[in-house]
Coordinates of C-alpha atoms and ligand atoms in Angstrom, one line a residue:
M11 CA 84.2 197.7 124.1
A12 CA 86.5 198.0 127.0
N13 CA 87.7 194.4 127.0
K14 CA 89.2 194.5 123.5
P15 CA 93.0 194.6 123.4
S16 CA 94.1 198.2 122.6
V17 CA 96.5 199.4 120.0
L18 CA 97.8 202.9 119.7
I19 CA 98.6 204.1 116.1
I20 CA 100.9 207.1 115.6
E21 CA 100.9 208.0 111.9
D22 CA 101.0 211.5 110.3
D23 CA 99.7 210.3 106.9
T24 CA 96.0 210.5 107.2
S25 CA 95.0 207.9 104.7
L26 CA 97.4 205.3 106.0
R27 CA 96.3 206.1 109.5
R28 CA 92.7 205.5 108.5
V29 CA 93.5 202.2 106.8
L30 CA 95.4 201.0 109.9
E31 CA 92.6 202.0 112.2
F32 CA 90.0 200.4 110.1
S33 CA 91.8 197.1 109.5
L34 CA 92.6 196.7 113.2
E35 CA 89.2 197.7 114.4
E36 CA 87.7 195.2 112.0
A37 CA 90.0 192.5 113.4
G38 CA 88.6 193.2 116.9
Y39 CA 91.0 195.6 118.5
R40 CA 90.3 198.8 120.3
V41 CA 92.2 201.4 118.3
L42 CA 93.6 204.7 119.4
T43 CA 95.1 207.1 116.9
A44 CA 97.4 210.1 117.0
V45 CA 98.6 212.3 114.2
D46 CA 102.1 213.0 115.6
G47 CA 104.6 211.9 118.2
T48 CA 103.8 214.4 120.8
K49 CA 100.0 213.7 120.7
G50 CA 100.9 210.0 120.5
L51 CA 102.9 210.0 123.7
D52 CA 100.2 212.0 125.5
L53 CA 97.7 209.4 124.5
F54 CA 100.1 206.6 125.4
R55 CA 100.5 208.0 129.0
Q56 CA 96.7 208.3 129.4
E57 CA 95.7 204.9 128.1
Q58 CA 98.8 202.7 128.6
P59 CA 98.0 200.5 125.6
P60 CA 100.1 197.3 125.5
L61 CA 100.9 197.8 121.8
V62 CA 102.1 200.9 119.9
I63 CA 102.5 201.1 116.1
T64 CA 104.4 204.2 115.1
D65 CA 105.7 205.6 111.8
I66 CA 109.5 206.4 111.9
A67 CA 109.5 209.4 109.7
M68 CA 107.2 212.1 111.0
P69 CA 107.5 215.8 111.4
G70 CA 108.3 216.8 115.0
L71 CA 109.0 213.8 117.3
S72 CA 110.3 210.9 115.2
G73 CA 109.3 207.3 115.6
Y74 CA 112.6 206.7 117.3
D75 CA 111.8 209.4 119.9
V76 CA 108.5 207.8 120.5
L77 CA 110.0 204.3 120.7
K78 CA 112.7 205.5 123.2
A79 CA 110.1 207.3 125.4
V80 CA 107.7 204.4 125.4
K81 CA 110.4 201.8 126.2
E82 CA 111.7 204.0 129.1
E83 CA 108.3 204.6 130.6
A84 CA 106.8 201.2 130.2
P85 CA 109.4 198.7 129.0
E86 CA 106.9 195.8 128.7
T87 CA 105.0 197.7 125.9
L88 CA 105.6 196.3 122.5
V89 CA 106.3 198.8 119.7
I90 CA 106.0 198.0 116.0
V91 CA 107.6 200.6 113.7
I92 CA 106.6 201.5 110.1
T93 CA 109.4 202.2 107.7
A94 CA 109.4 203.3 104.1
F95 CA 110.2 200.8 101.4
G96 CA 114.0 200.4 100.9
S97 CA 115.0 201.7 104.3
V98 CA 115.9 198.4 106.1
E99 CA 118.7 200.1 108.1
K100 CA 116.0 202.2 109.8
A101 CA 114.1 199.1 110.8
V102 CA 117.3 197.6 112.1
E103 CA 118.1 200.7 114.1
A104 CA 114.6 200.6 115.6
M105 CA 115.0 196.9 116.5
K106 CA 118.2 197.8 118.3
L107 CA 116.3 200.4 120.3
G108 CA 113.9 197.8 121.4
A109 CA 111.2 197.7 118.7
Y110 CA 109.4 194.4 118.7
D111 CA 108.8 194.2 115.0
Y112 CA 108.6 196.4 111.9
L113 CA 106.3 196.9 108.9
T114 CA 107.7 198.1 105.5
K115 CA 105.4 200.3 103.4
P116 CA 103.5 199.3 101.5
F117 CA 102.0 196.4 103.5
G118 CA 98.8 194.6 103.2
R119 CA 96.0 194.2 105.7
D120 CA 96.8 190.5 106.3
E121 CA 100.5 191.2 107.0
L122 CA 99.4 194.0 109.4
R123 CA 97.0 191.7 111.2
L124 CA 99.5 188.9 111.4
V125 CA 102.2 191.1 112.9
V126 CA 99.8 192.6 115.4
A127 CA 98.3 189.2 116.3
K128 CA 101.9 187.9 116.8
A129 CA 102.6 190.7 119.1
F130 CA 99.6 190.0 121.2
D131 CA 100.5 186.4 121.4
F132 CA 103.9 187.3 122.5
S133 CA 104.9 186.3 126.0
G134 CA 103.3 188.3 128.8
L135 CA 101.1 190.4 126.7
K136 CA 98.6 187.7 126.2
R137 CA 98.4 186.9 129.9
E138 CA 98.1 190.6 130.6
N139 CA 95.2 190.7 128.1
A140 CA 93.5 187.8 129.7
R141 CA 93.8 189.4 133.1
L142 CA 92.5 192.7 131.8
R143 CA 89.7 191.1 129.9
E144 CA 88.6 189.3 133.1
E145 CA 88.9 192.4 135.2
L146 CA 87.0 194.6 132.8
A147 CA 84.4 192.3 131.4
G148 CA 84.0 190.7 134.7
Q149 CA 82.2 187.7 133.4
V150 CA 83.3 185.6 130.5
D151 CA 86.9 184.3 130.4
F152 CA 88.0 183.7 126.9
S153 CA 91.7 183.3 127.7
H154 CA 91.6 179.6 126.6
I155 CA 89.6 180.4 123.5
V156 CA 91.7 181.8 120.7
G157 CA 90.3 183.7 117.8
I158 CA 90.9 187.0 116.1
S159 CA 88.7 186.3 113.1
E160 CA 85.6 188.3 112.6
K161 CA 83.6 185.2 112.9
M162 CA 85.0 184.2 116.3
Q163 CA 84.7 187.8 117.5
Q164 CA 81.0 187.5 116.7
V165 CA 80.8 184.3 118.7
F166 CA 82.6 185.9 121.7
D167 CA 80.2 188.9 121.5
L168 CA 77.2 186.6 121.5
V169 CA 78.5 184.4 124.3
R170 CA 79.3 187.5 126.4
R171 CA 75.7 188.7 126.0
V172 CA 74.0 185.5 126.8
A173 CA 76.3 184.0 129.4
S174 CA 74.7 185.8 132.3
T175 CA 71.1 185.0 131.2
E176 CA 69.3 181.8 131.9
A177 CA 68.5 181.1 128.3
T178 CA 69.1 177.7 126.8
V179 CA 71.9 177.9 124.3
L180 CA 72.4 175.5 121.4
L181 CA 76.0 175.3 120.1
L182 CA 76.2 174.2 116.5
G183 CA 79.3 173.3 114.5
E184 CA 81.4 170.6 113.1
S185 CA 83.4 168.3 115.2
G186 CA 86.4 169.9 116.9
T187 CA 85.3 173.5 116.5
G188 CA 85.3 174.2 120.2
K189 CA 81.7 173.6 121.3
E190 CA 82.6 172.2 124.6
L191 CA 85.1 175.0 125.2
V192 CA 82.4 177.6 124.6
A193 CA 79.9 175.6 126.8
R194 CA 82.4 175.9 129.7
A195 CA 83.0 179.6 129.1
L196 CA 79.2 180.1 129.2
H197 CA 79.0 178.3 132.5
H198 CA 81.9 180.2 134.0
G199 CA 80.5 183.5 132.8
S200 CA 77.1 182.9 134.4
E201 CA 75.8 183.4 137.8
R202 CA 75.9 179.7 138.2
A203 CA 79.7 179.6 137.9
E204 CA 80.1 178.5 141.5
G205 CA 77.7 175.6 140.8
P206 CA 78.5 172.4 139.0
F207 CA 79.1 172.0 135.2
I208 CA 77.9 168.6 134.2
P209 CA 78.6 167.3 130.7
V210 CA 76.6 164.4 129.3
N211 CA 77.4 162.9 125.9
C212 CA 74.0 161.7 124.6
A213 CA 75.7 159.6 121.9
A214 CA 78.1 157.8 124.1
I215 CA 75.5 156.2 126.5
P216 CA 73.5 153.2 125.4
R217 CA 69.8 154.0 125.0
E218 CA 68.8 151.7 127.9
L219 CA 70.9 153.6 130.3
L220 CA 70.5 157.1 129.0
E221 CA 67.1 157.8 130.7
S222 CA 68.4 156.8 134.1
E223 CA 71.7 158.6 133.4
L224 CA 69.8 161.9 132.7
F225 CA 66.9 161.7 135.1
G226 CA 68.0 159.2 137.7
H227 CA 66.1 156.2 139.0
V228 CA 64.8 154.8 142.2
K229 CA 65.8 151.5 143.7
G230 CA 64.0 148.5 142.2
S231 CA 62.7 150.4 139.2
F232 CA 64.4 148.0 136.9
T233 CA 66.7 145.0 137.1
G234 CA 70.0 146.2 138.4
A235 CA 68.7 149.3 140.1
V236 CA 69.8 148.2 143.5
R237 CA 69.7 151.7 145.0
D238 CA 68.4 155.2 144.2
R239 CA 70.6 157.0 141.8
Q240 CA 70.8 160.7 140.9
G241 CA 70.7 161.6 137.3
K242 CA 72.8 164.3 135.6
F243 CA 69.9 166.8 136.0
Q244 CA 70.0 166.5 139.7
Q245 CA 73.8 166.6 139.8
A246 CA 73.7 169.8 137.8
D247 CA 71.3 171.4 140.2
G248 CA 72.3 175.0 140.7
G249 CA 74.7 174.8 137.8
T250 CA 74.8 174.0 134.1
L251 CA 74.0 170.8 132.3
F252 CA 75.9 170.4 129.0
L253 CA 74.0 168.0 126.7
D254 CA 76.6 167.1 124.1
E255 CA 75.5 165.5 120.8
V256 CA 71.9 166.3 121.7
G257 CA 71.0 165.4 118.1
E258 CA 71.5 161.7 119.0
L259 CA 68.9 161.8 121.8
P260 CA 66.5 158.9 121.1
V261 CA 63.0 160.1 120.0
D262 CA 61.3 158.5 123.0
L263 CA 63.4 160.4 125.4
Q264 CA 62.8 163.7 123.8
P265 CA 59.4 164.5 125.5
K266 CA 61.1 164.0 128.8
L267 CA 63.8 166.5 128.0
L268 CA 61.2 168.9 126.7
R269 CA 59.4 168.7 129.9
A270 CA 62.5 169.2 131.9
L271 CA 63.3 172.4 129.9
Q272 CA 59.7 173.7 130.0
E273 CA 58.6 172.9 133.5
R274 CA 62.1 172.6 135.2
E275 CA 60.8 169.3 136.4
I276 CA 62.1 165.8 135.9
E277 CA 60.8 162.4 136.5
P278 CA 63.3 159.8 137.7
V279 CA 62.8 156.2 136.4
G280 CA 60.2 154.7 138.7
G281 CA 60.0 157.7 140.9
A282 CA 58.0 160.9 141.4
T283 CA 58.6 164.1 139.6
C284 CA 60.8 166.7 141.3
K285 CA 61.9 170.3 140.6
V286 CA 65.4 171.0 139.3
D287 CA 67.2 174.3 138.9
V288 CA 69.4 173.7 135.9
R289 CA 70.5 175.8 132.9
V290 CA 70.9 173.7 129.8
V291 CA 73.5 174.3 127.1
A292 CA 73.3 171.8 124.3
A293 CA 75.6 171.0 121.4
T294 CA 75.4 169.1 118.2
N295 CA 77.4 168.6 115.0
R296 CA 74.3 167.4 113.3
N297 CA 72.0 169.6 111.2
L298 CA 69.1 169.6 113.7
A299 CA 66.8 171.5 111.4
Q300 CA 67.2 168.7 108.9
A301 CA 66.7 166.1 111.6
V302 CA 63.4 167.8 112.4
E303 CA 62.4 167.6 108.8
D304 CA 63.4 163.9 108.7
G305 CA 61.3 163.2 111.7
D306 CA 64.3 162.2 113.9
F307 CA 64.0 165.2 116.2
R308 CA 60.9 166.8 117.7
E309 CA 60.2 170.2 116.4
D310 CA 59.0 171.6 119.7
L311 CA 62.2 170.4 121.5
Y312 CA 64.3 171.9 118.7
Y313 CA 62.7 175.3 119.3
R314 CA 63.1 175.0 123.0
L315 CA 66.8 174.1 122.7
A316 CA 67.6 176.7 120.1
V317 CA 66.4 179.7 122.0
I318 CA 69.9 181.1 121.3
P319 CA 71.7 179.2 118.6
V320 CA 75.5 179.9 118.4
E321 CA 77.2 178.7 115.3
L322 CA 80.9 177.8 115.6
P323 CA 82.6 178.4 112.3
A324 CA 84.7 175.6 110.7
L325 CA 88.4 176.3 110.9
R326 CA 88.7 176.6 107.1
E327 CA 86.3 179.5 107.2
R328 CA 88.6 181.5 109.6
R329 CA 92.1 180.7 108.4
E330 CA 93.4 183.9 109.9
D331 CA 93.1 182.2 113.4
I332 CA 95.5 179.5 112.4
P333 CA 98.8 181.2 113.3
L334 CA 97.5 182.2 116.7
L335 CA 96.1 178.8 117.4
V336 CA 99.3 177.2 116.4
R337 CA 101.3 179.3 118.8
H338 CA 98.7 178.8 121.5
F339 CA 99.0 175.0 121.1
V340 CA 102.8 175.1 121.0
K341 CA 102.7 176.7 124.4
K342 CA 99.9 174.6 125.7
H343 CA 101.8 171.4 124.9
G344 CA 105.1 172.4 126.5
G345 CA 106.9 174.1 123.6
A346 CA 107.2 177.5 125.3
G347 CA 110.6 178.3 123.7
V348 CA 109.8 176.8 120.3
Q349 CA 109.8 179.0 117.3
V350 CA 107.4 178.5 114.4
D351 CA 108.5 179.3 110.9
D352 CA 106.3 181.5 108.8
D353 CA 106.5 179.0 106.0
L354 CA 105.0 176.4 108.2
L355 CA 102.2 178.7 109.2
Q356 CA 101.5 179.3 105.6
R357 CA 101.4 175.6 104.9
L358 CA 99.1 175.0 107.8
G359 CA 96.9 177.9 106.7
A360 CA 96.3 176.3 103.4
Q361 CA 95.1 173.0 104.8
N362 CA 91.5 172.1 104.8
W363 CA 91.1 170.9 108.4
P364 CA 88.2 168.5 108.3
G365 CA 88.8 167.8 112.0
N366 CA 89.0 171.6 112.7
V367 CA 90.8 173.0 115.7
R368 CA 91.1 169.6 117.4
E369 CA 92.9 168.2 114.3
L370 CA 95.2 171.3 114.3
E371 CA 95.9 170.8 118.0
N372 CA 96.8 167.1 117.5
L373 CA 99.1 167.9 114.7
V374 CA 100.9 170.6 116.6
E375 CA 101.3 168.2 119.5
R376 CA 102.8 165.6 117.2
M377 CA 105.1 168.0 115.6
L378 CA 106.4 169.1 119.0
I379 CA 107.0 165.6 120.1
L380 CA 108.8 164.6 116.9
R381 CA 110.7 167.9 116.4
R382 CA 114.4 167.9 115.7
S383 CA 115.1 171.4 117.0
D384 CA 113.4 174.2 118.7
R385 CA 112.3 175.6 115.4
L386 CA 109.2 174.1 113.7
S387 CA 109.5 174.3 109.9
P388 CA 107.7 172.8 107.0
A389 CA 110.0 169.8 107.3
D390 CA 108.2 168.9 110.6
F391 CA 104.9 168.9 108.9
K392 CA 103.7 165.5 107.8
P393 CA 100.0 165.5 107.2
T394 CA 98.5 162.3 108.3
A395 CA 97.0 161.4 105.0
G396 CA 95.1 158.1 104.9
P397 CA 96.5 155.0 103.2
G398 CA 98.1 155.9 99.9
G399 CA 97.7 159.6 100.6
K400 CA 100.4 162.1 99.9
G401 CA 102.8 162.7 102.7
D402 CA 102.6 159.3 104.2
S403 CA 105.7 157.1 104.0
R404 CA 103.7 154.0 104.9
V405 CA 102.2 152.2 102.0
L406 CA 99.3 150.0 102.8
N407 CA 100.5 146.4 102.6
L408 CA 97.6 144.1 101.9
P409 CA 98.0 140.4 101.5
D410 CA 97.5 139.0 98.0
E411 CA 94.6 136.8 99.0
G412 CA 92.6 139.8 100.0
Y413 CA 91.7 141.4 103.3
S414 CA 88.4 142.3 105.0
L415 CA 87.6 145.9 105.2
E416 CA 86.3 145.4 108.7
D417 CA 89.6 144.0 109.9
L418 CA 91.3 147.0 108.4
E419 CA 88.9 149.3 110.2
K420 CA 89.5 147.5 113.4
E421 CA 93.2 147.8 113.0
A422 CA 92.9 151.5 112.3
V423 CA 90.9 152.0 115.5
I424 CA 93.4 150.0 117.6
E425 CA 96.3 151.9 116.1
A426 CA 94.7 155.3 116.6
L427 CA 94.0 154.4 120.3
R428 CA 97.6 153.1 120.7
R429 CA 99.1 156.2 119.3
N430 CA 97.0 158.4 121.5
D431 CA 97.6 156.5 124.7
G432 CA 94.0 155.3 124.8
N433 CA 92.7 158.8 124.7
Q434 CA 89.4 158.4 122.9
T435 CA 89.0 162.1 122.0
K436 CA 92.4 162.2 120.4
A437 CA 92.0 158.8 118.7
A438 CA 88.7 160.0 117.2
A439 CA 90.3 163.2 115.9
F440 CA 93.1 161.2 114.5
L441 CA 90.6 159.1 112.6
R442 CA 88.6 162.2 111.7
I443 CA 85.5 160.8 113.2
P444 CA 83.3 162.0 116.0
R445 CA 84.1 160.4 119.4
H446 CA 80.7 158.6 119.5
T447 CA 81.5 156.9 116.2
L448 CA 84.8 155.7 117.7
I449 CA 83.1 154.4 120.8
Y450 CA 80.5 152.7 118.6
R451 CA 83.3 151.1 116.6
M452 CA 85.2 150.0 119.7
E453 CA 82.0 148.3 121.0
K454 CA 81.4 146.8 117.6
Y455 CA 84.9 145.2 117.5
G456 CA 85.1 144.5 121.2
I457 CA 88.1 146.8 121.6
K458 CA 88.7 147.5 125.3
K459 CA 90.0 150.7 126.8
Ligands
ATP741 N1 89.2 178.6 119.6 C1 89.9 177.7 120.3 N2 91.0 178.1 121.0 C2 91.8 177.2 121.6 N3 91.5 175.9 121.6 C3 90.5 175.4 121.0 C4 89.6 176.3 120.2 N4 88.6 175.6 119.7 C5 88.9 174.3 120.0 N5 90.0 174.2 120.8 C6 90.5 172.9 121.3 O1 90.3 171.9 120.3 C7 89.8 170.7 121.0 C8 88.4 170.4 120.6 O2 87.5 171.4 121.1 P1 86.1 170.9 121.7 O3 86.2 169.6 122.4 O4 85.5 172.1 122.4 O5 85.3 170.7 120.3 P2 83.8 170.2 120.0 O6 83.2 171.2 119.0 O7 83.1 169.9 121.3 O8 84.1 168.9 119.2 P3 83.1 167.5 119.1 O9 81.9 167.9 118.3 O10 84.0 166.6 118.3 O11 82.9 167.1 120.4 C9 90.0 171.0 122.5 O12 91.2 170.5 122.9 C10 89.9 172.5 122.6 O13 90.6 172.9 123.7
MG742 MG1 82.6 168.1 122.1

């Protein structure tokens, strides 16, 4: 596909060349190959790939020659050289000539992918990629969504294919896996991109208000309805309505949503039906099929919503994305010049991430704020284990006479909000609970924003 980042491989050893080609293709790159330096440079001039991987020792033009020529003709190109085991001085020489990195034979697939991913994440290359992707694919902008794993590439593929259609998409996945991010990408990749994108969190709005929130109401239809009010469906007219946490939609409202989806027609509270032109993208971290079985969710609505189900994989199922995500968040949160130690990446890669990408993002943000130098190392990594958990210096100090669990919970909620400047999304991630659960707890304990 034209919008994949390209890599040119120049390697005379056929079996190694095939392994490289296969590994990188599998990781989602567009791979070009050449069997020697001369053919490699020809191909380089034709295709101008942003990354070249070349063996050093080859008959004819050597890897050094290739490196010099590439750097002369297109200095922004990154070159990774391959050297034989035990020839560090060759790698050093290549680095002096402007190589970005080197691989020493024999190397594993993971090492290869990591080095390549690092290169693509490096400075301008990524921006260039984003620009190319937009230009070539035209539609869906994935520049804010990071992922080289097979699983995420499959998500991107599916999103690309369905974005421009009018089909209802159901995004499934644990909390913090990027459902909202993908919903926005779907909208921006559709013909409705110029229209509004209206998110509604079905779990955050009390039942009594939800109907009017979604479908609007007319003046006088209930106490407090002092004037006509547009619902989210009307607001989203000509655009996309994002129904977040759709699994929490009360059963008695489900027929109304079904009708809106089927007939493109809504009925404001106390008013007459009207047509709306809305594309619906829904999301849930609940197992909706199970909810159907349990009788909490209407089967017909489920099938209406899940015309195209897109499953976002949990972070622990795609650990190879972690290094890229970490670097992405370091930059996103103002740490542009900050280095990240490989040891730290390894540590993070081994974590379980119940809060998924959001949890990783919060952790990176915290490490950046608390860092002692412009180099993040395992010393900066303090997992936020719960009371008594490893890695936490604070020991839970409970009074001898006992303490109510509810008060403890209330304190935890307040502390989480305080630490996150009242940001509910971040506070929820901090507590490893969905945002609606946090909001529910805040209401329960009378905690104000
Ligand atoms: N693949 C990704 N690349 C970059 N950032 C990501 C990615 N996935 C998630 N994020 C970031 O993680 C955070 C959580 O993502 P998002 O809000 O889309 O998750 P969600 O699935 O909607 O979670 P929830 O179910 O809790 O609402 C956001 O800040 C988002 O930008
Ligand atoms: Mg969300």
